[in-house]
Coordinates of C-alpha atoms (C1' of nucleotides) in Angstrom, one line a residue:
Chain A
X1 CA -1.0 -49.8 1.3
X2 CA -2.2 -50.0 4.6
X3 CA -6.1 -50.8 4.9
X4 CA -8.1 -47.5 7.0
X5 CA -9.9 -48.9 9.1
X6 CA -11.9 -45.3 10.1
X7 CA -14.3 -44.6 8.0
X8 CA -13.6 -41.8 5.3
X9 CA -14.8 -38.1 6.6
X10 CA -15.2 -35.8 3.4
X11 CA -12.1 -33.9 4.1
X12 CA -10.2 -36.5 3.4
X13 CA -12.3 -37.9 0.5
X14 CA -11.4 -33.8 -0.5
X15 CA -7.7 -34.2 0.2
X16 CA -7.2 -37.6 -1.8
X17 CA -8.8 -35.8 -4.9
X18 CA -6.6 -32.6 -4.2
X19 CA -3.6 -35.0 -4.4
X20 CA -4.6 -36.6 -7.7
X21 CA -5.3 -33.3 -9.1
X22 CA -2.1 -32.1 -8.0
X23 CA 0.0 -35.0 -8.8
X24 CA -1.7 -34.9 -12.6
X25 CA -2.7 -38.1 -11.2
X26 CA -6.2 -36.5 -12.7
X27 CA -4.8 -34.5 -15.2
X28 CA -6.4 -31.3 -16.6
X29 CA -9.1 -31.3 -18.8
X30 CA -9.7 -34.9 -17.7
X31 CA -12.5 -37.0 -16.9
X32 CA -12.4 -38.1 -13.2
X33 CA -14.6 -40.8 -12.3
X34 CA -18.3 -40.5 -11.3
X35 CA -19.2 -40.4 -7.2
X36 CA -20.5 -43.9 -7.3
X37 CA -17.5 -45.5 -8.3
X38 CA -15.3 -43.2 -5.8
X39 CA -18.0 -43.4 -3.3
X40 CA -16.9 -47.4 -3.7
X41 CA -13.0 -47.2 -4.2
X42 CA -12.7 -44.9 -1.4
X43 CA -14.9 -46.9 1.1
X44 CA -17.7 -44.2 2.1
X45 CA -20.8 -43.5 0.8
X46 CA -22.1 -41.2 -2.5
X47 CA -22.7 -37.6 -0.5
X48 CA -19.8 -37.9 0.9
X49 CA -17.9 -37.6 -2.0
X50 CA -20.8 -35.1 -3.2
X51 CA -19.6 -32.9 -0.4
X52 CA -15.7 -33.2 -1.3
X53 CA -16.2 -32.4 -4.9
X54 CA -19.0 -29.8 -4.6
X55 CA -16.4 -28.0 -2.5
X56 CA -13.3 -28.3 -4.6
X57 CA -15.6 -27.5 -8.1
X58 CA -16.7 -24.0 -5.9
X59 CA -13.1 -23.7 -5.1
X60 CA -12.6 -23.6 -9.0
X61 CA -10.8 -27.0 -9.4
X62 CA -13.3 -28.8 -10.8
X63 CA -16.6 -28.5 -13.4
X64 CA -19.4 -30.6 -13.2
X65 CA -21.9 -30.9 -15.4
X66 CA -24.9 -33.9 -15.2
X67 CA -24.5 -36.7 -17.4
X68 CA -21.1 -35.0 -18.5
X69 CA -19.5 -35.9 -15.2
X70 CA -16.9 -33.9 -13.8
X71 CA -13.6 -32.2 -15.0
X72 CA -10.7 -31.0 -13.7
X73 CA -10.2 -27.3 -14.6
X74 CA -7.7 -26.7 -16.8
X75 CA -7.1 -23.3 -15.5
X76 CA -8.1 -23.3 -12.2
X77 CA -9.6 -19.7 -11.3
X78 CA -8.3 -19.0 -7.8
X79 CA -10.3 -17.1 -5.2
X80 CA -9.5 -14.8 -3.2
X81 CA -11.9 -13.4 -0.1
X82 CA -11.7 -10.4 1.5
X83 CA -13.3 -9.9 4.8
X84 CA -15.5 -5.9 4.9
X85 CA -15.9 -5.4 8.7
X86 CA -16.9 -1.8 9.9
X87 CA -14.2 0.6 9.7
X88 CA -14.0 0.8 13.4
X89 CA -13.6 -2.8 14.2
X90 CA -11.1 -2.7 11.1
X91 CA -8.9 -0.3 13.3
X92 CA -9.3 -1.4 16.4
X93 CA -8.4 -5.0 15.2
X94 CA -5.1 -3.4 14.5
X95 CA -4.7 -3.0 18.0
X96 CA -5.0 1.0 16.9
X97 CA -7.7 3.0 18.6
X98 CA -10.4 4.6 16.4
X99 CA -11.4 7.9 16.2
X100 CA -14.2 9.4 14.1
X101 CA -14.8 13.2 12.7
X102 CA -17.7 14.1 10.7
X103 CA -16.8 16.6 8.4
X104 CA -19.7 17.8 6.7
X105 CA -23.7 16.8 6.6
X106 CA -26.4 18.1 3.9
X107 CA -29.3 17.4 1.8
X108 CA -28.1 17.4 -1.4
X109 CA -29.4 16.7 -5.5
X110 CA -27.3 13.4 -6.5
X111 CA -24.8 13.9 -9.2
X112 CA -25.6 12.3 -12.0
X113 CA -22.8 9.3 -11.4
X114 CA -24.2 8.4 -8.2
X115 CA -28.0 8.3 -8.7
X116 CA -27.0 6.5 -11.9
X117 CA -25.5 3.9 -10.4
X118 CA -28.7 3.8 -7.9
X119 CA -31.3 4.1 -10.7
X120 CA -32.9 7.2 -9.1
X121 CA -34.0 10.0 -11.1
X122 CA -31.7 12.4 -12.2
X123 CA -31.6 15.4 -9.2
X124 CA -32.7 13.5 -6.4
X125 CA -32.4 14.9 -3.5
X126 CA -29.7 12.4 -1.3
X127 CA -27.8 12.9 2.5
X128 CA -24.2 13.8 1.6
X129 CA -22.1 12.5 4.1
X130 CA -18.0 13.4 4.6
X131 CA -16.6 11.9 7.3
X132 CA -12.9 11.4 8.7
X133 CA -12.0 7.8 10.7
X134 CA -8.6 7.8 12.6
X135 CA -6.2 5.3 13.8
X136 CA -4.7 6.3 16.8
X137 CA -5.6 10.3 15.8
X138 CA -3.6 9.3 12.5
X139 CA -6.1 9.5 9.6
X140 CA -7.2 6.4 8.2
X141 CA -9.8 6.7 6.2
X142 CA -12.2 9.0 4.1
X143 CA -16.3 8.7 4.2
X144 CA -17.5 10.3 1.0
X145 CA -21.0 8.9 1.5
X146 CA -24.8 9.8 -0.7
X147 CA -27.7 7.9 1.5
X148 CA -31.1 7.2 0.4
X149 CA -33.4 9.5 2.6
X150 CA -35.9 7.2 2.1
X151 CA -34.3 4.6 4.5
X152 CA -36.4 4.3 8.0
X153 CA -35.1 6.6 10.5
X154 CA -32.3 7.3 8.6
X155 CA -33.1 11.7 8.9
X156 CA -33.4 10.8 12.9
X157 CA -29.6 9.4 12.8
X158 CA -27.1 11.2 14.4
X159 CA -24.1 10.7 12.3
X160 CA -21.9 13.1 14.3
X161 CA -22.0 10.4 17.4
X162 CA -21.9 7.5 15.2
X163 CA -20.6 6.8 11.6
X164 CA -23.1 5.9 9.1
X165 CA -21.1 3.1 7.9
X166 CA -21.6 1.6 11.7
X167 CA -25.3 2.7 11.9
X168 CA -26.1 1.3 8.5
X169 CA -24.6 -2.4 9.6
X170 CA -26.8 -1.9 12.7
X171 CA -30.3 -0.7 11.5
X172 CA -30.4 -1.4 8.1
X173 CA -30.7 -5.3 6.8
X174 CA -28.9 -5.1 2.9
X175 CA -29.2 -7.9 1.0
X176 CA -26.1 -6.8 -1.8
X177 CA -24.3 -4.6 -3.8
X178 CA -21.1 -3.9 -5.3
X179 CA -17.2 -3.1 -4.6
X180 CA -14.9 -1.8 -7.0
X181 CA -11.0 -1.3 -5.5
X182 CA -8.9 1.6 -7.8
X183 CA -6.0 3.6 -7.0
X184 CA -6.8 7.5 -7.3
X185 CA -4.1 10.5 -6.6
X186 CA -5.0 13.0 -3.6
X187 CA -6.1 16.1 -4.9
X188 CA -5.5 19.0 -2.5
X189 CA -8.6 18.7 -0.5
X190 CA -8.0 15.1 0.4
X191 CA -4.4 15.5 1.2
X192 CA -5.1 17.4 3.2
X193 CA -7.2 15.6 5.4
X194 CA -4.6 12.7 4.6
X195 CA -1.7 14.6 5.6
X196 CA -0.3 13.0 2.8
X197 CA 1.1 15.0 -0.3
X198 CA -1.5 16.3 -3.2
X199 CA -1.2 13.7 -5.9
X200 CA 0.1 11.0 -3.8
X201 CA -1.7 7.2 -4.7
X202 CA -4.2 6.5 -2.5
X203 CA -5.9 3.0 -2.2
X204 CA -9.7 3.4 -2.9
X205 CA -13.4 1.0 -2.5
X206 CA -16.3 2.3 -3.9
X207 CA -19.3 0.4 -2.8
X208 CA -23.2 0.5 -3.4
X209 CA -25.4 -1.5 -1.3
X210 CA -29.3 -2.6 -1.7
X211 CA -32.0 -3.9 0.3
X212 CA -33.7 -5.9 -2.6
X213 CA -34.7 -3.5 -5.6
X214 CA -34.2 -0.6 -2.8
X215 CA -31.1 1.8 -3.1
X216 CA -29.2 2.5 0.2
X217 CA -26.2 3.9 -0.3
X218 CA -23.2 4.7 -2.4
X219 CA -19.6 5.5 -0.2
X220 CA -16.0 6.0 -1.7
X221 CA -13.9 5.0 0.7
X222 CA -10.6 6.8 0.5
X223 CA -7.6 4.8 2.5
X224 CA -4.4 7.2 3.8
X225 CA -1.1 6.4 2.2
X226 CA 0.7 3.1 2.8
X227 CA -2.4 0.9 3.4
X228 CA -3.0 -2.0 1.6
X229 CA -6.0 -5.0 1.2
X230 CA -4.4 -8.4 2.4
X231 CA -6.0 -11.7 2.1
X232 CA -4.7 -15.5 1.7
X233 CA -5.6 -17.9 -0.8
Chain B
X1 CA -50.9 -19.2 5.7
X2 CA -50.8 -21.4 2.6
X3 CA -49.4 -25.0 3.4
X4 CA -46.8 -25.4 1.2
X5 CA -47.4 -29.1 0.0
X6 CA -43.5 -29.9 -1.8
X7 CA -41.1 -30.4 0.4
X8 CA -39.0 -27.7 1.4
X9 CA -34.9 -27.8 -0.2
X10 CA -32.0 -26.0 1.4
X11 CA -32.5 -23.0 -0.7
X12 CA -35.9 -22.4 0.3
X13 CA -34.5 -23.0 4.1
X14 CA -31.7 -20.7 3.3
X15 CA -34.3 -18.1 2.1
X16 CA -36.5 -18.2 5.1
X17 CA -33.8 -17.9 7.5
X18 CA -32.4 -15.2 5.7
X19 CA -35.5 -13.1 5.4
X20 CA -36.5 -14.1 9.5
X21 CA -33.3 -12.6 10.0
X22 CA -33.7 -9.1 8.0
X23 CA -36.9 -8.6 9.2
X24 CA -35.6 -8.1 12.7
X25 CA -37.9 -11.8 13.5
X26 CA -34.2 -13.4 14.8
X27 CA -32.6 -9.9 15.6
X28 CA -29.4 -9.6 15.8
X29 CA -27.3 -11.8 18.9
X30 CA -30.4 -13.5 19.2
X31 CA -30.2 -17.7 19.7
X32 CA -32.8 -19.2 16.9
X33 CA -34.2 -22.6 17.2
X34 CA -31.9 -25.2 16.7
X35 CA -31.8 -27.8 13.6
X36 CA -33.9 -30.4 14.7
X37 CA -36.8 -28.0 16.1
X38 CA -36.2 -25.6 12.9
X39 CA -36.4 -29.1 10.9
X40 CA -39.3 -30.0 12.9
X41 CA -41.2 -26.1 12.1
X42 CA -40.5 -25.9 8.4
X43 CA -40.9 -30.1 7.8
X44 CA -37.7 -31.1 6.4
X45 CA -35.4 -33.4 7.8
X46 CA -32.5 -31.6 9.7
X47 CA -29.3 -32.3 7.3
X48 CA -31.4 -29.7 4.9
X49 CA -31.6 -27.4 7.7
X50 CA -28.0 -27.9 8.5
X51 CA -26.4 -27.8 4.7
X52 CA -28.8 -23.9 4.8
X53 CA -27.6 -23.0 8.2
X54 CA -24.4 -23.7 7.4
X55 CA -23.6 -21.7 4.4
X56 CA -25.1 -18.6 6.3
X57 CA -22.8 -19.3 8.9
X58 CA -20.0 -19.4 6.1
X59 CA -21.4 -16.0 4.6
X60 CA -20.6 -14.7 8.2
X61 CA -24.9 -14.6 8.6
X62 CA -24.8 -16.6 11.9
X63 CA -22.3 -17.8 14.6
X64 CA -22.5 -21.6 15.0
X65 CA -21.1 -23.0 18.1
X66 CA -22.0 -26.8 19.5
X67 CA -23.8 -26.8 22.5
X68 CA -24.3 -23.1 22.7
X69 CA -26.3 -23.1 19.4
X70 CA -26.7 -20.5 16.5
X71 CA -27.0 -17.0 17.4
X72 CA -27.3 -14.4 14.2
X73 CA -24.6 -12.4 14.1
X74 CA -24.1 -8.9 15.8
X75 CA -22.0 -7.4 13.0
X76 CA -22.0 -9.3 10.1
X77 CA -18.7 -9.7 8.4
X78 CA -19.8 -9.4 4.3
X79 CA -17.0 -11.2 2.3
X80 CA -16.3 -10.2 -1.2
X81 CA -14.7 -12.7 -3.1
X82 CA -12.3 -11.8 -6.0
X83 CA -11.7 -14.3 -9.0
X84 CA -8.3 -14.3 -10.3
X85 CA -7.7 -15.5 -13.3
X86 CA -4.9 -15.7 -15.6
X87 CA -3.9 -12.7 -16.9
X88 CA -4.4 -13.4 -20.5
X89 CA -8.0 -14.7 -19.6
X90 CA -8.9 -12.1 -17.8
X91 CA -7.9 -9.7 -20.7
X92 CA -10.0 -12.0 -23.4
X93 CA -12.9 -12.0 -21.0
X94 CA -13.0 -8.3 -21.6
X95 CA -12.9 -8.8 -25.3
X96 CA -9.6 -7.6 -26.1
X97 CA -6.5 -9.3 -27.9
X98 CA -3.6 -10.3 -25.0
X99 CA -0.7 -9.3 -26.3
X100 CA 2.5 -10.2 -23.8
X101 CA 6.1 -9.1 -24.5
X102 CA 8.6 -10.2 -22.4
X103 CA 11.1 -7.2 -21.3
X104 CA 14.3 -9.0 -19.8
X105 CA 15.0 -12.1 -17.8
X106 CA 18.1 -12.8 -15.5
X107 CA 19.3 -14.9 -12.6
X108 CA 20.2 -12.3 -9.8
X109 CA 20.7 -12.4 -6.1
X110 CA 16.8 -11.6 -4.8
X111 CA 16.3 -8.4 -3.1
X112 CA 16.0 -8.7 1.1
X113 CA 12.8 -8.1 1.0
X114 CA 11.9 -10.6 -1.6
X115 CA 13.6 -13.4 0.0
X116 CA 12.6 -12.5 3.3
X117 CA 9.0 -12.8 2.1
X118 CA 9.7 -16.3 0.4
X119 CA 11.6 -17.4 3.7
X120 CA 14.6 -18.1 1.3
X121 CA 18.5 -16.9 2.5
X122 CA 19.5 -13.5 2.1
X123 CA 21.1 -13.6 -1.2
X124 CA 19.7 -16.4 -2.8
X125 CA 19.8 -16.8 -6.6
X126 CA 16.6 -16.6 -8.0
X127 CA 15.3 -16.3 -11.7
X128 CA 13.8 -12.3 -12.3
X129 CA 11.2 -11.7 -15.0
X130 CA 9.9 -8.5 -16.0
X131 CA 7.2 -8.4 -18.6
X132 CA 4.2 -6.7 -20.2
X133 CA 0.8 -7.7 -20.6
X134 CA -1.3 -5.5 -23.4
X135 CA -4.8 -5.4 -24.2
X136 CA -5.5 -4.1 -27.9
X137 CA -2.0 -3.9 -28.2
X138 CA -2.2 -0.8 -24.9
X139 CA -0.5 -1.7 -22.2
X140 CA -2.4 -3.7 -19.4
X141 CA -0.6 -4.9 -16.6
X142 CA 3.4 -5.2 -15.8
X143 CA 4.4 -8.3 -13.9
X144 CA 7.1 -7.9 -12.0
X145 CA 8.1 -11.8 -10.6
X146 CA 11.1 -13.6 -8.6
X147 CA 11.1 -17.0 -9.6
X148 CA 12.6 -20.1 -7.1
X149 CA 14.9 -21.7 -9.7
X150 CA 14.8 -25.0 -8.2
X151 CA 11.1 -25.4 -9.3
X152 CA 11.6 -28.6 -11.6
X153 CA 11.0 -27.4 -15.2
X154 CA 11.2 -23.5 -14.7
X155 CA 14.9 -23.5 -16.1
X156 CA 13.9 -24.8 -19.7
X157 CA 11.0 -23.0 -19.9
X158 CA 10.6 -20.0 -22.6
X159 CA 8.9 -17.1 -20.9
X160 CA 9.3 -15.1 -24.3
X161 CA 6.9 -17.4 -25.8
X162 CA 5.0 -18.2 -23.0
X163 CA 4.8 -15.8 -19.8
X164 CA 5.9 -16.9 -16.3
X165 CA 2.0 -16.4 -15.1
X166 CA 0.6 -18.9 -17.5
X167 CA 3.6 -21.5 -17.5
X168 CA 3.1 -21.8 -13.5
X169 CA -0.6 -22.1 -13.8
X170 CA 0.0 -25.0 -16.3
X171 CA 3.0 -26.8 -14.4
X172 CA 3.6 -26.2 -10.9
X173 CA 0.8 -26.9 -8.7
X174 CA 0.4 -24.2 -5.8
X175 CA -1.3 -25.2 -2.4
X176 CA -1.6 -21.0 -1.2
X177 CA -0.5 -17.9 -1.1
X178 CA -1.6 -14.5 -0.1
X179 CA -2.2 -11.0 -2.3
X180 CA -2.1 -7.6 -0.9
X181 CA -3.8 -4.7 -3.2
X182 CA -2.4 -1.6 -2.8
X183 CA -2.0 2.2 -4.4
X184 CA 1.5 3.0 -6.1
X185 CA 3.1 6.0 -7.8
X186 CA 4.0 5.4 -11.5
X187 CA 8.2 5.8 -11.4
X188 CA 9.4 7.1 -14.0
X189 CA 10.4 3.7 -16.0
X190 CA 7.0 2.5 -15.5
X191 CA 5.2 5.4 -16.6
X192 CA 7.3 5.0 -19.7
X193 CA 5.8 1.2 -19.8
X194 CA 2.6 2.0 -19.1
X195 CA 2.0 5.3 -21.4
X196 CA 1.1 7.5 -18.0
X197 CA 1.9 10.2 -16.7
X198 CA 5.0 9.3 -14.0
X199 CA 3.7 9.6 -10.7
X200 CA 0.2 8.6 -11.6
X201 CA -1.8 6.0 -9.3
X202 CA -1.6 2.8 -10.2
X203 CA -3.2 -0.4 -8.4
X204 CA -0.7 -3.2 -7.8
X205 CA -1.0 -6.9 -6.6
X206 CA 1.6 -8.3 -4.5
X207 CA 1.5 -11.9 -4.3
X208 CA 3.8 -14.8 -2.8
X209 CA 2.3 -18.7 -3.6
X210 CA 3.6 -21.8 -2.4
X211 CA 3.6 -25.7 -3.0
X212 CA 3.2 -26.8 0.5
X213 CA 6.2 -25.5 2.2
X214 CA 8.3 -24.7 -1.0
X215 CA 8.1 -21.2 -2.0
X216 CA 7.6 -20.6 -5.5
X217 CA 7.7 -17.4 -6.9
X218 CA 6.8 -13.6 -5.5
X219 CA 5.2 -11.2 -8.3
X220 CA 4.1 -7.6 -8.6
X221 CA 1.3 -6.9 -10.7
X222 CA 1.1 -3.3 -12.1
X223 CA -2.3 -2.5 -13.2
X224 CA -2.3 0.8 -16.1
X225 CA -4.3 3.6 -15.1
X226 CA -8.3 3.2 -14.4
X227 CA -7.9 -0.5 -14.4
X228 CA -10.7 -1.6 -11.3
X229 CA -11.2 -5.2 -9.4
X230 CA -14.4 -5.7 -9.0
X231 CA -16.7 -7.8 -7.5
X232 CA -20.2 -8.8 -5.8
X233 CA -21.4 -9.3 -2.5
Chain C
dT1 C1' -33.3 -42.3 -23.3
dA2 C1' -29.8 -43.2 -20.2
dG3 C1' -26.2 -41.6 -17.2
dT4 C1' -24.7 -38.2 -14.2
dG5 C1' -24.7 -34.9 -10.5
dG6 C1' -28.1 -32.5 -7.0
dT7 C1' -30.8 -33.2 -3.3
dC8 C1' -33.8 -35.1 0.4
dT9 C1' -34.7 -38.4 4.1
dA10 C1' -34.4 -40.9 8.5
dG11 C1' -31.5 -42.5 11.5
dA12 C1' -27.3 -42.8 13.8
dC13 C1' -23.0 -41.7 16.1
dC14 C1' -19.5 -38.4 17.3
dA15 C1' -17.2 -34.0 19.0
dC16 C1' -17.4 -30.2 21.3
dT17 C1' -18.6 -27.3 25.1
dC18 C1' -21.6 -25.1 28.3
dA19 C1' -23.4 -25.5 32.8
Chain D
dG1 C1' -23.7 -34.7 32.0
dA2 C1' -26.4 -33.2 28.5
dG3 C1' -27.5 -30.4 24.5
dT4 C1' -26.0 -28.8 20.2
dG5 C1' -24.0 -28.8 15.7
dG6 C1' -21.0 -31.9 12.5
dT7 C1' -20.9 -35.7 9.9
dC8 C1' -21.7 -40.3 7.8
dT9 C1' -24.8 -43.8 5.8
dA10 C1' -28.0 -46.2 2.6
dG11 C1' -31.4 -45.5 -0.1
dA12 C1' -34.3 -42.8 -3.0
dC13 C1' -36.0 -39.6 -6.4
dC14 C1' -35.3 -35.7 -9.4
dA15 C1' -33.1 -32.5 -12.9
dC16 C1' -30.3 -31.9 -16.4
dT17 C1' -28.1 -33.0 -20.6
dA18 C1' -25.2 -35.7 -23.9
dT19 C1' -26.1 -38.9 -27.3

DNA sequence: TAGTGGTCTAGACCACTCA
DNA sequence: GAGTGGTCTAGACCACTAT
């Protein structure tokens, strides 16, 4: 084995670990050795290896527990991240140019789902927002949007010039919420504006988003035939 | 302002930077201090302003560049991150009984499209599992795999007893991959499988994973009716 | 109580890239 | 060339938890 002279960065302190893991070298379940004693077999100093195998335990590979010492997972729980830019950068990252149609705009008592899953009272009154993005005047997309009214400047908004996903990500700081992807069939209505068939699948996100305790907004987001989410692991 | 005598961690740097940055103080494009002067401000030494920095830089908060500095991002890119689990986990997570039957196995010459994907020749042998997962004895999820014979192992392996998603989780490590989520119509076969109407929308998961450059195996999950992936951001 | 990971520090050098 | 983030080091103390 050749001696390394350079010093040891963290991704390769990560990459030697992937390797035992992978080669069973560290088998699952088993009981890897604590950062000192790496921190001295490998040549490099303890944070070093804190940072390799804080990473590769976020990554799922490995549990670490004080005292217990660290683990490898016997069934490693794979990630998978998927980027949410605004619909039009979404589009027009597809080298497609977007268009945008806002369907319909009124003041409207929440149904009971929606203000449910904002925890606002029953009938509250909410912006109803339908809106139409396009991808090279194909459809694309479907806005089916409820927004707090209580958001700042949010009644002075022109959603006819600009989508409220856009002017949300621009004026309003959120700090989280929620996704859910389903599949749904087009009923008439929406294949329609698909010009897809009535009860074809359609690929759908439903997300609420909060600025701390503060409701913002709930949006079903209805994709046009064909499309799928793609992400690499 | 209270002076805040214990010493600031990461988390409390992260906080701060987050909240300067929702309150409009660093609007958005703006350039913020850098580390040592932020380190300097908030009296900390600058690898605690660096490991808060840059996480929000990995949560897509800020744009980190050397010598240019850290400007808060224009339109922040939210992430959601999905957890994938095995099947059979992900069904006991949910408190149900994972029941898995295994419909029919055969060595056939893969599909174009298949093979294509997995960068293997055009009518290359390849071992082709269909089975289904259950919940509560209802039907769950159909997986749908191509498996690369020439994984060491796969050919004595017993996929009745033990299905092709668990055995490769326990004996072929995988280096990457990618999933696609998308909408599909039930066919008529499936809809039999499933106990659905045929022609009903179903999610699906596409995915391909390899060991380094070696292909592994290419699978369709078929998720039953209502079934959601869900997730935080 | 003792062993382990989690974190902070002060300083240093390097890599990148803007001007 | 110079300013910035990226990383490493050696040492220290703390927080958690298995025993």
């Amino acid at each position: 084995m050749p001696s390394d002279a350079p010093t040891l960065g963290w991704q390769d302190v990560q990459a030697e670990a992937l390797r035992r893991i992978r080669s069973r070298d560290w088998p699952p379940g088993a009981l890897i050795p604590n950062e000192a004693d790496l921190a001295r077999e490998l040549g490099c100093a303890r944070a070093t290896v804190n940072r390799a195998l804080r990473d590769l335990a976020e990554a799922g590979w490995l549990e670490r527990r004080r005292k217990a010492g660290t683990r490898v997972a016997v069934a490693p729980v794979r990630k998978a991240t998927f980027a949410i830019p605004i619909i039009r950068r979404d589009v027009e990252e597809r080298g497609q140019r977007h268009g945008y149609r806002l369907l319909s705009q009124a003041v409207a008592p929440a149904p009971a789902g929606i203000a449910t899953l904002l925890r606002l009272p029953g009938a509250a009154p909410m912006i109803h927002l339908r809106a139409l993005h396009l991808a090279d005047d194909r459809p694309w997309c479907l806005e089916d949007r409820w927004l707090n009214p209580a958001i700042p400047g949010v009644t002075g908004a022109d959603f006819a010039a600009l989508s409220a996903n856009e002017w949300l990500v621009g004026n309003v700081p959120f700090s989280g919420g929620d996704i859910a992807f389903h599949a749904l069939a087009a009923d008439p209505a929406t294949a329609a504006l698909m010009d897809c068939a009535p009860g074809a699948a359609l690929l759908a996100a439903d997300r609420t988003t909060w600025a701390e305790a503060v409701p913002i907004t709930a949006v079903r987001l209805t994709y046009a035939p064909g499309q799928r989410f793609v992400t690499t692991i």
